[in-house]
Coordinates of C-alpha atoms in Angstrom, one line a residue:
Chain Z
M1 CA 9.6 34.2 -101.2
G2 CA 7.7 36.2 -104.5
F3 CA 10.5 37.9 -106.2
W4 CA 12.0 34.1 -106.5
K5 CA 9.2 32.6 -107.6
T6 CA 8.6 35.1 -109.9
W7 CA 12.4 34.9 -111.4
F8 CA 11.9 31.5 -111.3
S9 CA 8.9 30.9 -112.8
A10 CA 10.0 33.9 -115.8
S11 CA 12.9 32.0 -116.2
E12 CA 11.0 29.2 -117.3
A13 CA 9.1 30.2 -119.2
V14 CA 11.2 31.3 -121.5
A15 CA 13.5 28.8 -121.8
T16 CA 11.4 25.1 -122.1
P17 CA 8.0 26.6 -122.6
K18 CA 6.6 23.1 -123.4
T19 CA 9.0 20.7 -122.1
T20 CA 8.2 20.8 -118.1
P21 CA 6.1 18.3 -116.9
F22 CA 5.3 18.9 -113.4
E23 CA 4.3 21.5 -111.8
E24 CA 6.7 24.8 -110.7
T25 CA 9.3 24.7 -109.0
S26 CA 9.1 24.8 -104.6
V27 CA 11.2 26.8 -102.7
E28 CA 13.4 26.1 -100.1
A29 CA 14.8 28.8 -97.5
T30 CA 18.2 26.7 -96.2
G31 CA 20.8 28.0 -93.3
N32 CA 20.5 31.8 -91.8
S33 CA 15.8 32.7 -92.1
S34 CA 16.4 35.6 -90.4
P35 CA 14.7 39.2 -91.9
S36 CA 17.6 39.8 -94.2
S37 CA 17.6 36.8 -95.9
D38 CA 14.4 38.6 -98.0
A39 CA 17.5 41.0 -98.6
L40 CA 18.5 41.3 -102.7
G41 CA 21.8 39.5 -101.4
A42 CA 20.1 36.7 -99.5
E43 CA 20.6 32.9 -100.7
R44 CA 18.0 30.9 -102.2
I45 CA 17.7 26.6 -102.8
V46 CA 15.9 26.2 -105.0
F47 CA 14.1 23.0 -107.1
S48 CA 13.3 22.2 -110.2
T49 CA 12.4 19.9 -113.5
E50 CA 12.5 22.0 -115.7
R51 CA 15.4 20.0 -118.9
D52 CA 16.8 22.7 -120.1
I53 CA 19.6 23.2 -118.8
D54 CA 22.6 24.2 -119.6
L55 CA 25.2 21.2 -120.5
Y56 CA 28.1 22.4 -119.7
E57 CA 27.3 24.1 -115.8
L58 CA 26.2 20.2 -115.7
E59 CA 29.8 18.6 -116.5
E60 CA 30.9 21.4 -114.5
L61 CA 29.3 20.2 -111.4
C62 CA 29.8 16.7 -112.0
D63 CA 33.5 17.4 -112.6
A64 CA 33.2 19.0 -109.1
V65 CA 32.8 16.0 -107.5
G66 CA 35.4 14.0 -110.0
W67 CA 33.0 11.8 -112.4
S68 CA 34.2 10.2 -116.1
R69 CA 33.6 13.1 -118.2
R70 CA 30.5 12.4 -120.8
P71 CA 30.0 13.5 -125.1
L72 CA 28.1 16.0 -124.0
R73 CA 25.4 14.3 -127.1
K74 CA 25.1 11.9 -124.7
V75 CA 23.9 13.6 -122.1
K76 CA 21.5 15.4 -123.3
K77 CA 20.2 12.8 -125.2
A78 CA 19.5 11.2 -122.1
I79 CA 18.1 13.8 -120.4
E80 CA 15.8 14.0 -122.7
H81 CA 14.5 10.6 -122.5
S82 CA 14.5 10.6 -118.8
F83 CA 11.3 10.8 -117.4
L84 CA 11.5 13.0 -114.5
V85 CA 14.9 15.8 -114.5
A86 CA 15.9 17.2 -110.9
S87 CA 18.1 20.0 -110.7
M88 CA 19.0 22.4 -107.8
W89 CA 20.1 25.7 -107.5
Q90 CA 21.8 28.8 -105.5
V91 CA 19.4 32.0 -106.5
R92 CA 20.9 34.6 -105.3
G93 CA 19.9 38.0 -107.0
N94 CA 19.2 37.4 -110.7
K95 CA 21.9 35.0 -110.8
R96 CA 21.8 30.7 -109.9
R97 CA 24.1 28.5 -109.4
L98 CA 23.6 25.0 -110.7
I99 CA 24.7 23.1 -107.0
G100 CA 22.7 19.4 -107.3
F101 CA 21.2 17.3 -109.9
A102 CA 19.5 13.7 -110.1
R103 CA 17.1 12.2 -112.5
A104 CA 14.8 9.2 -113.2
T105 CA 14.3 6.8 -116.2
S106 CA 11.1 5.3 -116.3
D107 CA 7.9 3.0 -117.6
H108 CA 6.2 6.2 -116.4
A109 CA 4.4 3.2 -114.9
F110 CA 5.5 1.1 -112.0
N111 CA 8.7 1.4 -112.3
A112 CA 11.4 4.1 -111.6
T113 CA 15.6 4.5 -111.6
I114 CA 17.7 7.6 -110.0
W115 CA 20.8 8.3 -111.8
D116 CA 23.2 10.7 -111.4
V117 CA 22.7 11.9 -108.1
V118 CA 25.4 14.6 -107.5
V119 CA 25.5 17.7 -105.2
H120 CA 28.3 20.5 -105.0
P121 CA 31.0 19.8 -102.2
D122 CA 30.8 22.9 -101.5
F123 CA 26.9 22.3 -100.7
Q124 CA 27.8 19.0 -99.3
G125 CA 27.2 18.1 -95.6
K126 CA 24.2 20.3 -94.8
G127 CA 21.2 18.0 -95.5
L128 CA 21.0 19.2 -99.5
G129 CA 21.1 15.5 -101.1
K130 CA 19.1 14.0 -98.2
T131 CA 16.2 17.9 -99.5
L132 CA 16.7 16.7 -103.1
M133 CA 16.0 13.1 -103.2
K134 CA 13.4 13.5 -100.9
Y135 CA 12.3 16.4 -103.9
V136 CA 12.8 13.1 -106.7
L137 CA 10.8 10.8 -104.4
K138 CA 8.3 13.2 -104.2
K139 CA 8.3 14.0 -107.7
L140 CA 8.1 9.9 -108.5
R141 CA 5.5 9.8 -105.6
S142 CA 2.8 12.2 -107.2
E143 CA 2.6 10.6 -110.9
E144 CA 2.5 6.9 -108.9
I145 CA 5.1 5.0 -109.7
S146 CA 4.6 2.8 -106.6
N147 CA 8.8 0.8 -107.2
V148 CA 11.7 3.2 -107.6
T149 CA 14.8 1.8 -107.2
L150 CA 19.0 2.7 -107.8
F151 CA 22.4 1.4 -107.7
A152 CA 23.8 2.9 -104.7
D153 CA 27.5 2.5 -104.2
P154 CA 29.3 1.4 -101.7
H155 CA 29.4 4.8 -99.8
V156 CA 26.5 6.5 -100.6
I157 CA 24.1 3.2 -99.6
D158 CA 23.8 4.7 -95.9
F159 CA 23.1 8.0 -97.1
Y160 CA 19.9 6.4 -98.5
R161 CA 19.3 4.0 -96.4
T162 CA 17.9 6.5 -94.4
L163 CA 15.7 7.8 -97.1
G164 CA 13.8 4.3 -96.8
F165 CA 16.0 2.5 -99.8
M166 CA 16.3 -0.8 -99.0
T167 CA 18.8 -2.9 -100.1
D168 CA 18.6 -6.6 -101.4
P169 CA 14.3 -6.9 -100.6
E170 CA 13.1 -10.3 -100.0
G171 CA 16.8 -11.7 -101.7
I172 CA 16.9 -9.3 -104.9
K173 CA 19.5 -8.2 -105.9
G174 CA 20.7 -5.6 -107.9
M175 CA 22.5 -6.7 -111.7
F176 CA 25.1 -5.4 -114.6
W177 CA 25.9 -5.9 -117.8
Y178 CA 28.3 -5.1 -120.1
P179 CA 28.9 -5.2 -123.8
H180 CA 32.2 -7.5 -124.0
Chain X
M1 CA 11.9 -19.9 -143.6
G2 CA 10.9 -17.5 -146.0
F3 CA 6.9 -18.9 -145.5
W4 CA 7.0 -17.8 -141.2
K5 CA 9.7 -14.4 -142.3
T6 CA 6.3 -12.9 -144.7
W7 CA 4.0 -14.6 -142.6
F8 CA 4.8 -12.5 -140.1
S9 CA 6.8 -9.6 -141.5
A10 CA 3.4 -8.5 -142.4
S11 CA 1.4 -8.8 -139.6
E12 CA 3.8 -6.9 -138.0
A13 CA 3.8 -4.4 -140.9
V14 CA -0.4 -4.0 -140.4
A15 CA 0.0 -4.4 -136.7
T16 CA 2.7 -1.4 -136.3
P17 CA 3.9 0.0 -139.3
K18 CA 4.8 3.4 -137.5
T19 CA 5.9 2.1 -133.3
T20 CA 8.2 -0.5 -134.4
P21 CA 11.8 0.9 -133.9
F22 CA 13.8 -1.7 -134.4
E23 CA 14.8 -4.1 -137.0
E24 CA 13.0 -7.1 -138.4
T25 CA 12.7 -9.4 -136.6
S26 CA 14.9 -12.8 -136.5
V27 CA 14.0 -16.0 -136.1
E28 CA 15.9 -19.0 -134.7
A29 CA 14.4 -22.4 -135.2
T30 CA 14.0 -24.7 -131.5
G31 CA 14.7 -28.8 -131.8
N32 CA 13.4 -30.8 -134.0
S33 CA 15.7 -29.5 -138.0
S34 CA 14.3 -32.4 -139.9
P35 CA 12.8 -31.9 -143.0
S36 CA 9.4 -32.0 -142.1
S37 CA 9.9 -28.9 -139.9
D38 CA 9.5 -26.6 -143.0
A39 CA 6.2 -28.0 -143.7
L40 CA 2.9 -26.5 -142.1
G41 CA 2.9 -27.8 -138.8
A42 CA 6.3 -27.5 -138.3
E43 CA 6.9 -25.0 -135.4
R44 CA 8.7 -22.0 -135.1
I45 CA 10.4 -19.6 -132.1
V46 CA 10.1 -16.4 -133.5
F47 CA 12.0 -13.2 -131.9
S48 CA 10.2 -9.6 -131.8
T49 CA 10.3 -6.0 -131.1
E50 CA 6.9 -4.8 -132.0
R51 CA 4.8 -3.1 -129.4
D52 CA 1.2 -4.7 -130.7
I53 CA 0.8 -7.4 -128.5
D54 CA -2.4 -7.8 -127.2
L55 CA -2.5 -7.3 -123.4
Y56 CA -5.0 -10.8 -122.4
E57 CA -2.3 -12.8 -124.3
L58 CA 0.1 -10.7 -122.2
E59 CA -1.5 -10.6 -119.4
E60 CA -1.8 -15.0 -120.0
L61 CA 1.4 -15.2 -119.9
C62 CA 1.5 -13.9 -117.0
D63 CA -0.6 -15.6 -115.2
A64 CA 0.9 -18.9 -115.7
V65 CA 3.9 -18.5 -114.2
G66 CA 1.8 -16.3 -110.9
W67 CA 2.8 -12.8 -111.1
S68 CA -0.3 -10.5 -108.8
R69 CA -1.9 -9.1 -112.2
R70 CA -1.8 -5.1 -113.0
P71 CA -4.6 -3.2 -113.8
L72 CA -3.6 -3.4 -118.4
R73 CA -4.4 0.6 -118.8
K74 CA -0.1 0.5 -116.7
V75 CA 0.4 -2.3 -118.6
K76 CA 0.2 -0.7 -121.6
K77 CA 1.3 2.7 -120.4
A78 CA 4.3 1.0 -119.2
I79 CA 5.2 -0.9 -122.6
E80 CA 4.1 2.3 -124.4
H81 CA 7.6 4.6 -122.1
S82 CA 9.7 1.0 -122.7
F83 CA 12.1 1.4 -124.5
L84 CA 12.0 -1.4 -125.7
V85 CA 10.0 -4.4 -126.0
A86 CA 11.0 -7.9 -126.8
S87 CA 8.2 -10.8 -127.3
M88 CA 8.6 -14.4 -127.9
W89 CA 6.5 -16.5 -130.2
Q90 CA 5.7 -19.9 -130.6
V91 CA 4.4 -19.7 -134.6
R92 CA 2.9 -22.9 -136.2
G93 CA 1.1 -22.5 -139.6
N94 CA -0.9 -19.0 -139.7
K95 CA -1.0 -19.1 -135.6
R96 CA 1.3 -17.1 -133.8
R97 CA 1.3 -17.5 -128.6
L98 CA 3.4 -15.4 -127.4
I99 CA 5.3 -17.5 -124.7
G100 CA 8.1 -14.7 -123.7
F101 CA 8.3 -11.9 -122.6
A102 CA 10.9 -8.9 -121.7
R103 CA 11.2 -4.8 -121.4
A104 CA 13.6 -1.9 -120.8
T105 CA 13.1 1.1 -119.7
S106 CA 16.5 3.3 -120.3
D107 CA 17.9 7.0 -120.7
H108 CA 18.3 5.9 -125.2
A109 CA 22.0 7.1 -123.8
F110 CA 23.6 5.1 -120.9
N111 CA 21.5 3.3 -119.1
A112 CA 19.5 0.3 -119.7
T113 CA 17.0 -2.0 -116.8
I114 CA 15.8 -5.1 -118.2
W115 CA 11.6 -5.2 -116.0
D116 CA 9.2 -8.3 -117.1
V117 CA 11.3 -11.5 -117.8
V118 CA 8.5 -14.1 -118.5
V119 CA 9.4 -17.1 -120.5
H120 CA 6.0 -19.4 -120.5
P121 CA 6.3 -22.9 -117.7
D122 CA 5.5 -25.0 -121.4
F123 CA 8.7 -23.6 -122.8
Q124 CA 11.2 -23.5 -120.2
G125 CA 14.3 -25.7 -119.7
K126 CA 15.2 -25.5 -123.4
G127 CA 17.1 -22.7 -123.4
L128 CA 15.1 -19.7 -124.6
G129 CA 14.8 -17.7 -121.8
K130 CA 18.4 -17.5 -122.5
T131 CA 18.0 -16.8 -126.5
L132 CA 15.0 -13.8 -125.3
M133 CA 17.7 -12.5 -122.9
K134 CA 20.3 -12.1 -126.0
Y135 CA 18.0 -10.9 -128.1
V136 CA 17.5 -8.4 -125.4
L137 CA 20.7 -8.2 -124.4
K138 CA 21.1 -7.6 -128.8
K139 CA 18.8 -5.0 -129.1
L140 CA 20.0 -2.7 -126.5
R141 CA 23.3 -3.1 -128.0
S142 CA 22.6 -1.8 -131.4
E143 CA 21.8 1.3 -129.5
E144 CA 24.8 1.8 -128.3
I145 CA 23.6 1.4 -125.0
S146 CA 26.7 0.2 -122.0
N147 CA 25.5 0.0 -118.7
V148 CA 22.3 -3.2 -119.2
T149 CA 20.7 -3.6 -115.7
L150 CA 18.5 -4.8 -114.0
F151 CA 17.1 -6.6 -110.9
A152 CA 17.1 -10.2 -110.2
D153 CA 15.1 -12.4 -107.7
P154 CA 16.9 -14.6 -106.2
H155 CA 16.5 -18.0 -107.8
V156 CA 16.9 -16.5 -111.4
I157 CA 20.5 -14.7 -110.2
D158 CA 22.0 -17.7 -111.6
F159 CA 20.7 -18.1 -114.8
Y160 CA 21.6 -14.1 -115.2
R161 CA 24.8 -14.4 -113.9
T162 CA 25.4 -17.7 -117.1
L163 CA 24.7 -14.5 -119.2
G164 CA 27.3 -12.0 -118.1
F165 CA 25.3 -10.1 -115.4
M166 CA 27.4 -9.5 -111.9
T167 CA 26.3 -8.4 -108.4
D168 CA 27.0 -5.9 -107.1
P169 CA 29.7 -5.2 -108.8
E170 CA 32.3 -3.2 -106.8
G171 CA 30.2 -3.0 -104.3
I172 CA 27.3 -1.1 -106.3
K173 CA 24.3 -2.3 -103.8
G174 CA 20.9 -2.1 -106.0
M175 CA 18.1 -0.3 -103.8
F176 CA 14.4 -0.3 -103.8
W177 CA 12.2 2.4 -102.4
Y178 CA 8.1 1.8 -101.8
P179 CA 6.1 4.5 -101.0
H180 CA 5.0 4.7 -97.5

């Protein structure tokens, strides 16, 4: 575990010395936890709140799940002005690959709203989406945010329910307005 | 109109020279528009995006609609970290009274979420809530926000519908998570 932590911390220290607002990454092993998983070729799943994400790598991840492309200039701005940016990485040796992402807007006091939750298709069905969301919720909770919201597409409503999210509590409805 | 604009601009210039991110207030007359409404005793409804709102005055407004009290320290933080803070004032002579409020969190790029929409009961039923919301939407639109969301209590869902908000478009559900 030490190796990966060192690797990752060093990476963060170089990349975003000032903009990382939260404590260091948490590290979780997945799948094979045999002794060999500590060897160099082993795989780790690493979570981070660093903001200095390669926008092309993020675009590739979003492409993989079929999202419409968005101007990178706006994506950059959105990341800069998100309260929380959470990323999930597959780490192998000294290489890392972005395999999950989520971010949240917030007033830093009462409310946070989670946007752009994505897990690469190759890594879906392993419970990693849930782990990523728990990481996000832990971070938001540590900032004393008491009301966490999101807008869920129909096919992921049950996924969020298993994490404790409720639809329309006390009849409260999520509503959308688009420019016309 | 000139008098009020002068009065209000001067007030803003003193109070928040640096923190007002949007152009100056828009001014709308309500009710009686007879010639006498330009006299000193006349009433104007004024909208502003200034952030330097008296927290006690805001608390009084929220009390008036029966909201639970919140720590002013957190309200202050939430206002500071909102993307947009909109307030509605009754102006009479050189006095002004806070009669409406709304704020929005945002990633400054794609999404904004509107919170804490309130109109003083004495001023409800006159279309002012709608005017306040149109002011908010105009401001968000001018910042190129393409997706405006909110969470509506059951009794105001129809109100927001008249403004063009939709519930659950394409089955998308607003979901809530509370710490446990």
